[in-house]
mmCIF file of C-alpha atoms in Angstrom:
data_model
loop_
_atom_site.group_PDB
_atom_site.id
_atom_site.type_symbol
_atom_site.label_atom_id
_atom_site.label_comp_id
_atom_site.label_asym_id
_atom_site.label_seq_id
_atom_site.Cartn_x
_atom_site.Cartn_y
_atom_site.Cartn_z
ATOM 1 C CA UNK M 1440 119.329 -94.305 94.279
ATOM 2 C CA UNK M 1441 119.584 -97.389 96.405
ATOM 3 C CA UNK M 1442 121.790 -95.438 99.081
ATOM 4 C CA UNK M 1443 119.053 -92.581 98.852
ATOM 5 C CA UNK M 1444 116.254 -95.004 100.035
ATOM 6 C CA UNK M 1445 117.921 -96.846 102.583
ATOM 7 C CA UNK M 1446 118.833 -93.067 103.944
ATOM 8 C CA UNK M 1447 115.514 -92.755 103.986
ATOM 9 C CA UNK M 1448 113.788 -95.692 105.064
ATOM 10 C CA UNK M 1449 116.845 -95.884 108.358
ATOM 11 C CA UNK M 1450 115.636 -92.169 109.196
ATOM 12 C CA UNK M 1451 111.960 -93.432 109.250
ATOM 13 C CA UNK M 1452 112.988 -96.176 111.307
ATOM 14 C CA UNK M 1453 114.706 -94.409 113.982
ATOM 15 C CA UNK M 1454 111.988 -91.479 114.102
ATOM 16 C CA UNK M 1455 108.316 -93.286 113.707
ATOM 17 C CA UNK M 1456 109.473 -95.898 116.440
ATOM 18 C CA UNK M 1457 110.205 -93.105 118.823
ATOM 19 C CA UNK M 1458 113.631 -94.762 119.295
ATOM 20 C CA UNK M 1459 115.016 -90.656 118.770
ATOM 21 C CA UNK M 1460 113.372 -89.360 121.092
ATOM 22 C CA UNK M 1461 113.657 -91.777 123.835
ATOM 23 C CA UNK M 1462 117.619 -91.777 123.547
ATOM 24 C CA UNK M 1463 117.280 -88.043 124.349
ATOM 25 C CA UNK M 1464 114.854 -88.015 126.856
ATOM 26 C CA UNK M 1465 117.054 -90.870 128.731
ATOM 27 C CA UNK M 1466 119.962 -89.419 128.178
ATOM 28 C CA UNK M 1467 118.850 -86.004 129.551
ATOM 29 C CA UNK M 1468 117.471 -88.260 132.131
ATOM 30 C CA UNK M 1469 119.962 -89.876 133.430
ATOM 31 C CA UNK M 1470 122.875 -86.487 132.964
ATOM 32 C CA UNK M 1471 120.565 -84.691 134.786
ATOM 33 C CA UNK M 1472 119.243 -86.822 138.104
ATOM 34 C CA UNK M 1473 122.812 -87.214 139.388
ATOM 35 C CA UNK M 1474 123.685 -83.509 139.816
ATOM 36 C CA UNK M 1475 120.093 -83.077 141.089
ATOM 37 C CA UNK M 1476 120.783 -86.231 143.716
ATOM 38 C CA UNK M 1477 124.098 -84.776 144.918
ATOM 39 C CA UNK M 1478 122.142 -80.999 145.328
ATOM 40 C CA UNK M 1479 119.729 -82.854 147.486
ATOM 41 C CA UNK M 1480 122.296 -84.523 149.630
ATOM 42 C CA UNK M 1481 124.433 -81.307 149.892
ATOM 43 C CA UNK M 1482 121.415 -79.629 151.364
ATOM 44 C CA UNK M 1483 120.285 -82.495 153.673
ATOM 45 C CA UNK M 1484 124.139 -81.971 154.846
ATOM 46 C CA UNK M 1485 123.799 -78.176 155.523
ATOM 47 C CA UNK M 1486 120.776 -78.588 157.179
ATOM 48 C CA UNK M 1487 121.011 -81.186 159.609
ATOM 49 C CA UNK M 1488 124.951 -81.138 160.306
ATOM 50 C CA UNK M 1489 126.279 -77.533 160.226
ATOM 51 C CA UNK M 1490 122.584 -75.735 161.453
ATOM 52 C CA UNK M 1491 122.258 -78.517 164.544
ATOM 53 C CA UNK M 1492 123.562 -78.103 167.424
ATOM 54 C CA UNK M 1493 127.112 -79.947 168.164
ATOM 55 C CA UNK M 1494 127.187 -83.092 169.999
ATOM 56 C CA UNK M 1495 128.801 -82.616 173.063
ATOM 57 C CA UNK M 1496 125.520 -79.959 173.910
ATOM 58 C CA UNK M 1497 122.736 -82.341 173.298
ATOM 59 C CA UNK M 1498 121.650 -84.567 175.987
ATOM 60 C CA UNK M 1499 123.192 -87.965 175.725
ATOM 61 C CA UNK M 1500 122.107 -91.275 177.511
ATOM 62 C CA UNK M 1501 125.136 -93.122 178.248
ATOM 63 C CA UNK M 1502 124.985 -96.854 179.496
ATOM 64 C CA UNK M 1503 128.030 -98.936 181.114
ATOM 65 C CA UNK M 1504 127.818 -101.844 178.294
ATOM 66 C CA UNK M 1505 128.483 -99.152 175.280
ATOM 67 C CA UNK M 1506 131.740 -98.448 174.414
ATOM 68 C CA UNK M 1507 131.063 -95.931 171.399
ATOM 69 C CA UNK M 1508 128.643 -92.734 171.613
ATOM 70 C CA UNK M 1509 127.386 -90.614 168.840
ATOM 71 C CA UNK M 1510 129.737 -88.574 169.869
ATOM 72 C CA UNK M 1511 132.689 -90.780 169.061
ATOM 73 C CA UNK M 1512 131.272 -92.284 165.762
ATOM 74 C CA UNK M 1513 130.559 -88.459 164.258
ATOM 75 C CA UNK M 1514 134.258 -87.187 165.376
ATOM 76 C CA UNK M 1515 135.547 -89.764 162.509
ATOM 77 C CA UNK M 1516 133.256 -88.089 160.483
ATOM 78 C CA UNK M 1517 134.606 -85.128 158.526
ATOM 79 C CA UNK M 1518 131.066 -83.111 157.626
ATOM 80 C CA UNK M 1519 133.435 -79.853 156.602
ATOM 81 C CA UNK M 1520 134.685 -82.414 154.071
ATOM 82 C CA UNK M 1521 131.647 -84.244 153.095
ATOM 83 C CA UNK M 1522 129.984 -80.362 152.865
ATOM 84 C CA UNK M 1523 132.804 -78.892 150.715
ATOM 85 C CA UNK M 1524 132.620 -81.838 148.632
ATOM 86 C CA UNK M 1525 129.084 -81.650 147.788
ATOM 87 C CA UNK M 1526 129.286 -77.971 146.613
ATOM 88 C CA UNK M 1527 132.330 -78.918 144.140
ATOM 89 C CA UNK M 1528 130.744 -78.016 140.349
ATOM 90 C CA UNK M 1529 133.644 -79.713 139.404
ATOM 91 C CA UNK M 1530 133.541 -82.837 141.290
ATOM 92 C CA UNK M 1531 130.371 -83.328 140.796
ATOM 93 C CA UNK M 1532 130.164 -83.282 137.053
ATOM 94 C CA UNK M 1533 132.821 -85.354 136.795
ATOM 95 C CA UNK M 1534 131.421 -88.036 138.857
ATOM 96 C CA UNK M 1535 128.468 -87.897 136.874
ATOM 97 C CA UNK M 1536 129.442 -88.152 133.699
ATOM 98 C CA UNK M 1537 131.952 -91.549 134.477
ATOM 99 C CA UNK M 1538 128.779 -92.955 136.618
ATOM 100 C CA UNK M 1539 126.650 -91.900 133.968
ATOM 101 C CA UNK M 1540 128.572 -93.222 130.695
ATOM 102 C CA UNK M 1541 128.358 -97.451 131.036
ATOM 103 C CA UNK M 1542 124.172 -96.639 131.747
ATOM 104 C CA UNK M 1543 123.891 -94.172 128.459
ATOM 105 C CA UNK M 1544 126.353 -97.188 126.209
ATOM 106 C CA UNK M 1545 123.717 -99.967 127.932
ATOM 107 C CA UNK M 1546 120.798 -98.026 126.526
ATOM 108 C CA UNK M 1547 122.235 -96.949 123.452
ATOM 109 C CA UNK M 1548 122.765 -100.592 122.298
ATOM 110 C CA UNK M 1549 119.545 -101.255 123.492
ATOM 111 C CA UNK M 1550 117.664 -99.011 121.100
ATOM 112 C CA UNK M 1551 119.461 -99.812 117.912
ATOM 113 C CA UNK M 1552 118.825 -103.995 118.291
ATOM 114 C CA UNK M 1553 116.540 -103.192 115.653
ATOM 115 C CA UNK M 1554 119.240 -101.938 113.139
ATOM 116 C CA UNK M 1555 122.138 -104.326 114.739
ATOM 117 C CA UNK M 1556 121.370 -107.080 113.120
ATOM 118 C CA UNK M 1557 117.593 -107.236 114.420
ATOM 119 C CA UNK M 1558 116.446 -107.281 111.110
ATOM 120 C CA UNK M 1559 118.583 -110.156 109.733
ATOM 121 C CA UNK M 1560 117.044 -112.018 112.644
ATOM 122 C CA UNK M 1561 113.688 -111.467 111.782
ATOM 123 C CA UNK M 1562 114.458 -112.740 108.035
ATOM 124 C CA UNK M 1563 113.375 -109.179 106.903
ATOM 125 C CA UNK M 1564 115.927 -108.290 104.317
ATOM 126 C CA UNK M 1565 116.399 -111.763 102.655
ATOM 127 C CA UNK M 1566 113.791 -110.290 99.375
ATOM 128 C CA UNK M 1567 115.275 -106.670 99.165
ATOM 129 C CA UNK M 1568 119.110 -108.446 99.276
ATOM 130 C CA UNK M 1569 118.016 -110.948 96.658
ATOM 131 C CA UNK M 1570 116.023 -108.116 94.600
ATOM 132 C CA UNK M 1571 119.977 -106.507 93.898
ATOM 133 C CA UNK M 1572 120.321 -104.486 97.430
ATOM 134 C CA UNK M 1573 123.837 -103.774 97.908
ATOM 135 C CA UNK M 1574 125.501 -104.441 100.955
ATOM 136 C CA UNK M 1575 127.845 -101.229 100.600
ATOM 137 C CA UNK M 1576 124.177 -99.241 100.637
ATOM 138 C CA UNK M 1577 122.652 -101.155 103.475
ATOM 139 C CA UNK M 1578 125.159 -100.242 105.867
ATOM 140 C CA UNK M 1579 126.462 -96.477 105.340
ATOM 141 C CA UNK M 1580 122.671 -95.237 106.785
ATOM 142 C CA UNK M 1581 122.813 -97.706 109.595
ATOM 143 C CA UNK M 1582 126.975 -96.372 110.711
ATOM 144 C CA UNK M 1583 126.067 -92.708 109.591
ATOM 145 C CA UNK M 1584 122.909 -92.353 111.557
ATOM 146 C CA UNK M 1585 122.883 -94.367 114.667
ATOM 147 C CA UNK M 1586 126.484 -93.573 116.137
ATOM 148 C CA UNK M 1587 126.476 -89.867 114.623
ATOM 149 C CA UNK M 1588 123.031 -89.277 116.789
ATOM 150 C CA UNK M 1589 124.382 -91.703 119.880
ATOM 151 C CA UNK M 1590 127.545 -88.847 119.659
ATOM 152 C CA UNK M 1591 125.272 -85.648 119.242
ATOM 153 C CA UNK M 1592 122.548 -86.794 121.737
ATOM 154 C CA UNK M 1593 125.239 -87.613 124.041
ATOM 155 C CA UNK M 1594 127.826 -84.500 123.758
ATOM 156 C CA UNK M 1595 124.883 -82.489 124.380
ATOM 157 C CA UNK M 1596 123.556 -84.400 127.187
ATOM 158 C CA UNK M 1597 126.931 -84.205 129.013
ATOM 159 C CA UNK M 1598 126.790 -79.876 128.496
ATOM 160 C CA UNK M 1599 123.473 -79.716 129.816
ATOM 161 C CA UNK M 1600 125.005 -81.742 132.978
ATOM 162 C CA UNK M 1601 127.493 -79.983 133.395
ATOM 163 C CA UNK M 1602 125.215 -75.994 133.075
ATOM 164 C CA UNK M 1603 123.330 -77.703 135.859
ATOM 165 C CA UNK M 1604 126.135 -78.511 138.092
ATOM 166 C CA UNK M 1605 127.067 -75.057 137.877
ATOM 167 C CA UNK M 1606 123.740 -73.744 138.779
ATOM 168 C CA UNK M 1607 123.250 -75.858 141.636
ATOM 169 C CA UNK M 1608 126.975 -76.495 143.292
ATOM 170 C CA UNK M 1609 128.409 -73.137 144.560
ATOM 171 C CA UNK M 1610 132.151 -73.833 144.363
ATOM 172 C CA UNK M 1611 134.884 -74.439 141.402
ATOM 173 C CA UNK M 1612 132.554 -74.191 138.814
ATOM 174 C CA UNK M 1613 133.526 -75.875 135.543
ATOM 175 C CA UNK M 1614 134.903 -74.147 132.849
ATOM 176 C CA UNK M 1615 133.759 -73.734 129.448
ATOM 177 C CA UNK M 1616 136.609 -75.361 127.441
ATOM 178 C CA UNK M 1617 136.736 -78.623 130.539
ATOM 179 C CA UNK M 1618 132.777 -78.731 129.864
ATOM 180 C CA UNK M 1619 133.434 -79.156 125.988
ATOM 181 C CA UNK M 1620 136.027 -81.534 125.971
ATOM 182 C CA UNK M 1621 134.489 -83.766 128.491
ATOM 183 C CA UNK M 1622 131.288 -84.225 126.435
ATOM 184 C CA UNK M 1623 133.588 -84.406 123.270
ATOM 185 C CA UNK M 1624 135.323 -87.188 124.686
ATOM 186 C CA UNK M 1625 131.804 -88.757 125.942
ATOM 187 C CA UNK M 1626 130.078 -88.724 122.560
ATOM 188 C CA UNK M 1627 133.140 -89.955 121.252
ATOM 189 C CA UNK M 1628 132.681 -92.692 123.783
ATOM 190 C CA UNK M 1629 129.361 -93.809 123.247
ATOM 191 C CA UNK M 1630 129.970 -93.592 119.570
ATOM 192 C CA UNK M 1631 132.548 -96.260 119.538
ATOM 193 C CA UNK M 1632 130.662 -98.535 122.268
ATOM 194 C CA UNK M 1633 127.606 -98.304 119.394
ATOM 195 C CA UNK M 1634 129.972 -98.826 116.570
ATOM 196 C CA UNK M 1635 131.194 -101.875 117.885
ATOM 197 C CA UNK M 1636 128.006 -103.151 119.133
ATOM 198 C CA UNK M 1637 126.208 -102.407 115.812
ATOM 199 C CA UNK M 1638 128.907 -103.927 113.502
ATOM 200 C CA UNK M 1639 129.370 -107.279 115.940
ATOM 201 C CA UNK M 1640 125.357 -107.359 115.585
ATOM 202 C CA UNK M 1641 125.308 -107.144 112.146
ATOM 203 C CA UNK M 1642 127.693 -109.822 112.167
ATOM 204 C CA UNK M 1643 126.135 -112.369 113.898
ATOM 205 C CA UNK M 1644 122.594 -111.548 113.196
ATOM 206 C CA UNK M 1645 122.284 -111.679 117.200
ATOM 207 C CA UNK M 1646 121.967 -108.378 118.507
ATOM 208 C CA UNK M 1647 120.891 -109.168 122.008
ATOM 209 C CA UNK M 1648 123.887 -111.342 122.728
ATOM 210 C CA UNK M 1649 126.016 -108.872 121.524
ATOM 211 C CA UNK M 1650 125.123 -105.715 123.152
ATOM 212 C CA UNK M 1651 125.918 -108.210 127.062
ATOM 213 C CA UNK M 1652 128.698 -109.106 125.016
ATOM 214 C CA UNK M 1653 130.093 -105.747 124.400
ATOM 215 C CA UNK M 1654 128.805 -103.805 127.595
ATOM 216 C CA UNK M 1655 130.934 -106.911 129.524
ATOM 217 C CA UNK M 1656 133.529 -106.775 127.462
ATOM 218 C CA UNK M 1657 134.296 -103.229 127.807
ATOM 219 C CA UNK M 1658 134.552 -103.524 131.146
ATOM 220 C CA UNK M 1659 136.859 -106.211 131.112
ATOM 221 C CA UNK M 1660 139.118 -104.803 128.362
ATOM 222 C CA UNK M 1661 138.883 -101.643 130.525
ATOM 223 C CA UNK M 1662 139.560 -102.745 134.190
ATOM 224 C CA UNK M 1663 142.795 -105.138 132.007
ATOM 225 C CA UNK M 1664 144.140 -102.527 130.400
ATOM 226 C CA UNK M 1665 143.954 -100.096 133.833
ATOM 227 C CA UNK M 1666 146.101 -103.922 135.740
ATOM 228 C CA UNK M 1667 148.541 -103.295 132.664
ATOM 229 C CA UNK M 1668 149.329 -100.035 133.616
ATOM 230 C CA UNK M 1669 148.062 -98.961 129.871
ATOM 231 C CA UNK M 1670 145.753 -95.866 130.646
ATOM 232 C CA UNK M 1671 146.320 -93.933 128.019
ATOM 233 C CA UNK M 1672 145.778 -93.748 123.866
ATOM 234 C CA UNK M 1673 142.780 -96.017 123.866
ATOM 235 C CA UNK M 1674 139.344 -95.226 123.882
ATOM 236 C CA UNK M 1675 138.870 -97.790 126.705
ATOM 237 C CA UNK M 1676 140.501 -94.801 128.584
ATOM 238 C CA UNK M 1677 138.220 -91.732 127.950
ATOM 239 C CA UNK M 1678 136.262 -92.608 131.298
ATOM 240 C CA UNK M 1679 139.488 -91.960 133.366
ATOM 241 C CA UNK M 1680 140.688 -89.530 131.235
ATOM 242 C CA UNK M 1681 137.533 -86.994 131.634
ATOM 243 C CA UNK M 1682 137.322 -87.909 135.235
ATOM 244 C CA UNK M 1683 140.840 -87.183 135.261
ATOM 245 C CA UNK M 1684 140.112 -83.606 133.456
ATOM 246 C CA UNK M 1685 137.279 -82.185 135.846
ATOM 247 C CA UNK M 1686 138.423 -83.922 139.204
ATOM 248 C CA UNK M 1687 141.962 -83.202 139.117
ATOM 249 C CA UNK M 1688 142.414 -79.488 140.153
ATOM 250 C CA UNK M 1689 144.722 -77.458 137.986
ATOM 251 C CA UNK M 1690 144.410 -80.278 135.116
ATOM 252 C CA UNK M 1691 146.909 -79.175 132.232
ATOM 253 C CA UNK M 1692 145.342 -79.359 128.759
ATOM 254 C CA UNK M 1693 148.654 -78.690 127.120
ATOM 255 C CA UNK M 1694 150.498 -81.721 128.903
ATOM 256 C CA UNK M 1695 147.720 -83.807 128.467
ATOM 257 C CA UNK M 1696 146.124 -82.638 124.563
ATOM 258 C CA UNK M 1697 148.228 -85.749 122.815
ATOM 259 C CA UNK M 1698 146.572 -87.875 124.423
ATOM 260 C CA UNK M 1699 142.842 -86.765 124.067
ATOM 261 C CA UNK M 1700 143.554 -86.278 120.293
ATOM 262 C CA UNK M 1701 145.704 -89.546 119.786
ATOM 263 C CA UNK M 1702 142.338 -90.879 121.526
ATOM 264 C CA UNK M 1703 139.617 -89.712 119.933
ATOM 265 C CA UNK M 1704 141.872 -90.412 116.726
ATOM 266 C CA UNK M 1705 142.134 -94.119 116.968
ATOM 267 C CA UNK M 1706 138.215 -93.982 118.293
ATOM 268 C CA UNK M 1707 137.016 -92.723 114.692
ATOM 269 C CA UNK M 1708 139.557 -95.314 113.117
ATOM 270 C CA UNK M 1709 138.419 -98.049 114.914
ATOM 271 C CA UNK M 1710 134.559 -97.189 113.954
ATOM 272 C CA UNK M 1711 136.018 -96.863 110.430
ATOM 273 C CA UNK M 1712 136.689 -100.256 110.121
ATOM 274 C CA UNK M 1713 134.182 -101.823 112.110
ATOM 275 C CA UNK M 1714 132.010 -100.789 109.100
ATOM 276 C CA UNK M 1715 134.304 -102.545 106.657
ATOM 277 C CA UNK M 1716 134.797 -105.402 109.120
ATOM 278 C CA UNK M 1717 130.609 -105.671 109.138
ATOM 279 C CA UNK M 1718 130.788 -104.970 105.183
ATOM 280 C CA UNK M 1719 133.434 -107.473 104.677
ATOM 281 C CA UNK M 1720 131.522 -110.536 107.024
ATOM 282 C CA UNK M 1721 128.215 -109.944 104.971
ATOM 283 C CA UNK M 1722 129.792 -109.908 101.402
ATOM 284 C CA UNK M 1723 131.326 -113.539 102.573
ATOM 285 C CA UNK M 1724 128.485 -114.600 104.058
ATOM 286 C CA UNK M 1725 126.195 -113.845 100.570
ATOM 287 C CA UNK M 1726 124.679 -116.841 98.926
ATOM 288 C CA UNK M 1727 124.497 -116.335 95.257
ATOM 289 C CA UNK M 1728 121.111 -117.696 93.808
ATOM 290 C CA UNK M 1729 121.678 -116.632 90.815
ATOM 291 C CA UNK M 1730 125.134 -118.383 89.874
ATOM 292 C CA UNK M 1731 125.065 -121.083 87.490
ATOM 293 C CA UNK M 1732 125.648 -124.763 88.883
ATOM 294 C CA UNK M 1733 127.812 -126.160 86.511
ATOM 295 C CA UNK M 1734 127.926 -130.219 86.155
ATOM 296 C CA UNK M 1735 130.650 -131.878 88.317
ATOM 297 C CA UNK M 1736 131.451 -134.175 84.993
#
């Protein structure tokens, strides 16, 4: 019964603030103004370097004390490379979605402050703990319901990105199974950067210090592990590894399928016992008001 209402009142939570349907219109957001920024600077490309006339036609005004034209600065310039590269599906997506990823984690932790330890802050569950609310039941809704929609919101997110980088980019579109994968391994992501953030917030009762803490944290762990040479089997990884899958032409799923499973394995294991870790930390922190104080003497 307990487990049924905090279900419930968690659900109401998320919902009645609007904190649902801000994470997906940000996250749509955010998937969706990259591709469009790249389409616009593909076009501005087409239009003003391959329909102008060349250089060496247009009239020039050259001056003794200049030692560089326009002429010389645009021949280091490689527009059929620049052009080509802004009409890659491929490319494209796959910048997105590793540009895309820290700002969708930031926001994420963000929105659930409230359920990170927000309300131990506030003093709001000190009368429904002390009424007989069990800690097990307080925390399934809150690891069952934030990181579950931070995955879905997020996986989807990542296939609408990458249906609109095939719409608008001409060349080496993505393919169906690369388009799945890479927003598997996103919501996978985001799910353990939330996991983390909402057990360490639970914690500590300080959810504001801990989501800086985390999104700097990652980074370091990330940009450590990368100097170690250790870029693979870790979720620290999963940025690399999808930029890896839709950037690197003729990518291999069967060479590399170990290590997106081995991955996303220890990703869900890790969130696993985050929960217990959070579970554990508030069971020793409980102050029993009920226990008998027996004499000294």
């Amino acid at each position: 019964m307990q487990l049924k209402y905090c279900f419930k009142k968690e659900w109401s939570q998320f919902t009645r603030t609007f904190r649902l349907l801000a994470l997906c219109l940000i996250f749509f957001s955010m998937f969706v103004s990259y591709p469009l920024l790249f389409g616009f600077a593909g076009s501005v490309l087409n239009k003003d370097f391959l329909e102008s006339p060349p250089i060496e036609e247009s009239a020039v005004v050259s001056l003794d004390t200049v030692k560089t034209s326009a002429n010389d600065i645009m021949s280091e310039i490689d527009m059929d490379a620049m052009v080509e590269m802004y009409s890659d599906a491929g490319l494209m997506f796959g910048t997105t979605v590793v540009l895309t990823l820290p700002s969708c984690v930031l926001v994420a932790m963000l929105l659930f402050m409230s359920a990170a330890g927000g309300e131990q802050k506030k003093r709001a569950m000190i009368v429904p703990l002390s009424s007989g609310l069990k800690f097990k039941n307080y925390l399934i809704p809150k690891f069952v319901i934030y990181p579950l929609f931070a995955f879905a919101v997020t996986f989807l997110s990542t296939v609408f990105a990458g249906l609109t980088c095939n719409i608008i980019f001409p060349n080496n579109h993505v393919k169906a199974e690369n388009m799945l994968v890479a927003a598997l391994l996103a919501g996978v992501y985001v799910m353990f950067i939330t996991t983390v953030h909402l057990s360490l917030g639970l914690c500590t009762s300080r959810p504001g210090i801990m989501a800086a803490a985390v999104y700097v944290g990652s980074s370091i762990v990330q940009s450590l592990l990368q100097g170690f040479g250790i870029t693979e089997y870790h979720p620290f990884a999963i940025t690399s590894l999808v930029g890896d899958m839709l950037m690197i032409p003729n990518y291999s799923f069967a060479d590399n399928m170990m290590n997106i499973v081995i991955t996303i394995v220890i990703s869900i294991a890790v969130c696993i016992v985050m929960f217990f870790l959070a579970l554990g930390v508030l069971n020793a922190k409980k102050i029993n008001n009920r226990e008998e104080i027996k004499p000294e003497f």
